[in-house]
Amino acid sequence: VMAQESGKRKKPNILVTGTPGTGKTTMSTALAEATQLNHINIGDLVKEKNLHDGWDDELDSYILNEDLVCDELEDAMEEGGNIVDYHGCDFFPERWFDCVVVLQTDSSVLYDRLSKRGYKDAKLSNNVECEIFQILLEEAKESYAEDKVVALKSNNIEDISRNVETLTDWIRNWSIPI
Ligand code: DAT
């Protein structure tokens, strides 16, 4: 049944997830350029199209409205060929994705990146803890079939190039009819 469902798409949909700062947007942008797939940054989309229920002062971010986001994406996801970039993965329909990539960064490296981004205090330590406890990898494993989930290191520039290459190959192979 799963093969039939994904068989309706001519191109795969890929979810790129991970703690903020692990390099989702950087990697997704490079992958979209290499493959001509469509990069969808959920954070930007939520802001642009007002797919939220206001601003959370404590979390210092928009309160994403999951139903609005899923309605907005349904047609594009059915069509296929999307790279979806978001620091969460448990509210998307499982059937949307052919591959779920979880980017991972060593905590000291992530700490520096998020400090540079201006994260402080609770926001900084919460995100570094999120990475240490592999929250996004757990969330991905709970939400998607095991064989769709892949964890990739994202500590340096070489990691980005290698990950883009690996995923570009995977996308090419997915698209070749058996
Ligand atoms: P995310 O989209 O996961 O929040 P990002 O792509 O915005 O992360 O990257 C955060 C910052 O870290 C940005 O300045 C680029 C840099 N960066 C990301 N991945 C990297 C990597 N593998 N090596 C070096 N720098 C990286």
mmCIF file of N, CA, C and O and ligand atoms in Angstrom, residues 19-27 85 113 117 154-157 159-160, ligand 1:
data_model
loop_
_atom_site.group_PDB
_atom_site.id
_atom_site.type_symbol
_atom_site.label_atom_id
_atom_site.label_comp_id
_atom_site.label_asym_id
_atom_site.label_seq_id
_atom_site.Cartn_x
_atom_site.Cartn_y
_atom_site.Cartn_z
ATOM 1 N N THR A 19 17.232 20.111 15.551
ATOM 2 C CA THR A 19 17.220 21.260 16.454
ATOM 3 C C THR A 19 17.560 22.539 15.676
ATOM 4 O O THR A 19 18.366 22.484 14.747
ATOM 5 N N PRO A 20 16.969 23.687 16.041
ATOM 6 C CA PRO A 20 17.378 24.947 15.412
ATOM 7 C C PRO A 20 18.909 25.095 15.445
ATOM 8 O O PRO A 20 19.536 24.791 16.461
ATOM 9 N N GLY A 21 19.488 25.515 14.325
ATOM 10 C CA GLY A 21 20.929 25.734 14.258
ATOM 11 C C GLY A 21 21.718 24.553 13.718
ATOM 12 O O GLY A 21 22.921 24.671 13.479
ATOM 13 N N THR A 22 21.078 23.402 13.503
ATOM 14 C CA THR A 22 21.822 22.236 13.005
ATOM 15 C C THR A 22 22.123 22.346 11.512
ATOM 16 O O THR A 22 22.903 21.547 10.983
ATOM 17 N N GLY A 23 21.490 23.313 10.840
ATOM 18 C CA GLY A 23 21.835 23.531 9.424
ATOM 19 C C GLY A 23 20.762 23.108 8.438
ATOM 20 O O GLY A 23 21.060 22.913 7.256
ATOM 21 N N LYS A 24 19.526 23.027 8.886
ATOM 22 C CA LYS A 24 18.428 22.595 7.999
ATOM 23 C C LYS A 24 18.278 23.508 6.786
ATOM 24 O O LYS A 24 18.192 23.035 5.657
ATOM 25 N N THR A 25 18.237 24.820 7.043
ATOM 26 C CA THR A 25 17.994 25.759 5.945
ATOM 27 C C THR A 25 19.188 25.815 4.997
ATOM 28 O O THR A 25 19.021 25.823 3.780
ATOM 29 N N THR A 26 20.395 25.799 5.558
ATOM 30 C CA THR A 26 21.613 25.818 4.738
ATOM 31 C C THR A 26 21.666 24.576 3.846
ATOM 32 O O THR A 26 21.880 24.673 2.631
ATOM 33 N N MET A 27 21.438 23.404 4.441
ATOM 34 C CA MET A 27 21.511 22.144 3.687
ATOM 35 C C MET A 27 20.362 22.053 2.686
ATOM 36 O O MET A 27 20.573 21.654 1.531
ATOM 37 N N ASP A 85 11.486 21.931 5.515
ATOM 38 C CA ASP A 85 12.530 22.281 6.490
ATOM 39 C C ASP A 85 11.846 22.823 7.754
ATOM 40 O O ASP A 85 11.260 23.897 7.727
ATOM 41 N N ARG A 113 26.919 28.384 17.436
ATOM 42 C CA ARG A 113 26.048 28.844 16.343
ATOM 43 C C ARG A 113 24.841 29.605 16.880
ATOM 44 O O ARG A 113 24.470 30.655 16.356
ATOM 45 N N ARG A 117 23.591 33.571 16.668
ATOM 46 C CA ARG A 117 22.265 33.921 16.178
ATOM 47 C C ARG A 117 21.536 34.834 17.173
ATOM 48 O O ARG A 117 20.452 35.327 16.893
ATOM 49 N N SER A 154 26.045 17.232 11.100
ATOM 50 C CA SER A 154 26.164 18.552 10.476
ATOM 51 C C SER A 154 27.019 19.473 11.336
ATOM 52 O O SER A 154 26.547 20.463 11.888
ATOM 53 N N ASN A 155 28.319 19.120 11.448
ATOM 54 C CA ASN A 155 29.235 19.904 12.280
ATOM 55 C C ASN A 155 30.039 20.920 11.484
ATOM 56 O O ASN A 155 30.453 21.938 12.023
ATOM 57 N N ASN A 156 30.297 20.610 10.206
ATOM 58 C CA ASN A 156 31.166 21.485 9.419
ATOM 59 C C ASN A 156 30.736 21.496 7.950
ATOM 60 O O ASN A 156 29.800 20.785 7.561
ATOM 61 N N ILE A 157 31.459 22.312 7.170
ATOM 62 C CA ILE A 157 31.110 22.501 5.757
ATOM 63 C C ILE A 157 31.202 21.187 4.971
ATOM 64 O O ILE A 157 30.370 20.920 4.102
ATOM 65 N N ASP A 159 30.586 18.277 6.022
ATOM 66 C CA ASP A 159 29.368 17.500 6.303
ATOM 67 C C ASP A 159 28.225 17.938 5.389
ATOM 68 O O ASP A 159 27.482 17.099 4.875
ATOM 69 N N ILE A 160 28.109 19.254 5.184
ATOM 70 C CA ILE A 160 27.027 19.747 4.318
ATOM 71 C C ILE A 160 27.202 19.178 2.909
ATOM 72 O O ILE A 160 26.257 18.634 2.332
HETATM 73 P P1 DAT B 1 18.635 25.728 10.943
HETATM 74 O O1 DAT B 1 17.902 25.961 9.656
HETATM 75 O O2 DAT B 1 18.695 24.288 11.328
HETATM 76 O O3 DAT B 1 18.167 26.594 12.071
HETATM 77 P P2 DAT B 1 20.813 27.142 9.617
HETATM 78 O O4 DAT B 1 20.884 26.473 8.284
HETATM 79 O O5 DAT B 1 20.092 28.441 9.689
HETATM 80 O O6 DAT B 1 20.174 26.124 10.693
HETATM 81 O O7 DAT B 1 22.299 27.272 10.150
HETATM 82 C C1 DAT B 1 22.610 27.989 11.325
HETATM 83 C C2 DAT B 1 23.973 28.633 11.182
HETATM 84 O O8 DAT B 1 24.994 27.661 11.222
HETATM 85 C C3 DAT B 1 24.175 29.384 9.886
HETATM 86 O O9 DAT B 1 24.973 30.520 10.182
HETATM 87 C C4 DAT B 1 24.945 28.438 9.010
HETATM 88 C C5 DAT B 1 25.721 27.607 9.997
HETATM 89 N N1 DAT B 1 25.825 26.173 9.646
HETATM 90 C C6 DAT B 1 24.811 25.325 9.462
HETATM 91 N N2 DAT B 1 25.238 24.094 9.194
HETATM 92 C C7 DAT B 1 26.582 24.151 9.217
HETATM 93 C C8 DAT B 1 27.625 23.177 9.037
HETATM 94 N N3 DAT B 1 27.368 21.872 8.782
HETATM 95 N N4 DAT B 1 28.906 23.595 9.136
HETATM 96 C C9 DAT B 1 29.182 24.889 9.403
HETATM 97 N N5 DAT B 1 28.257 25.840 9.594
HETATM 98 C C10 DAT B 1 26.974 25.478 9.501
#
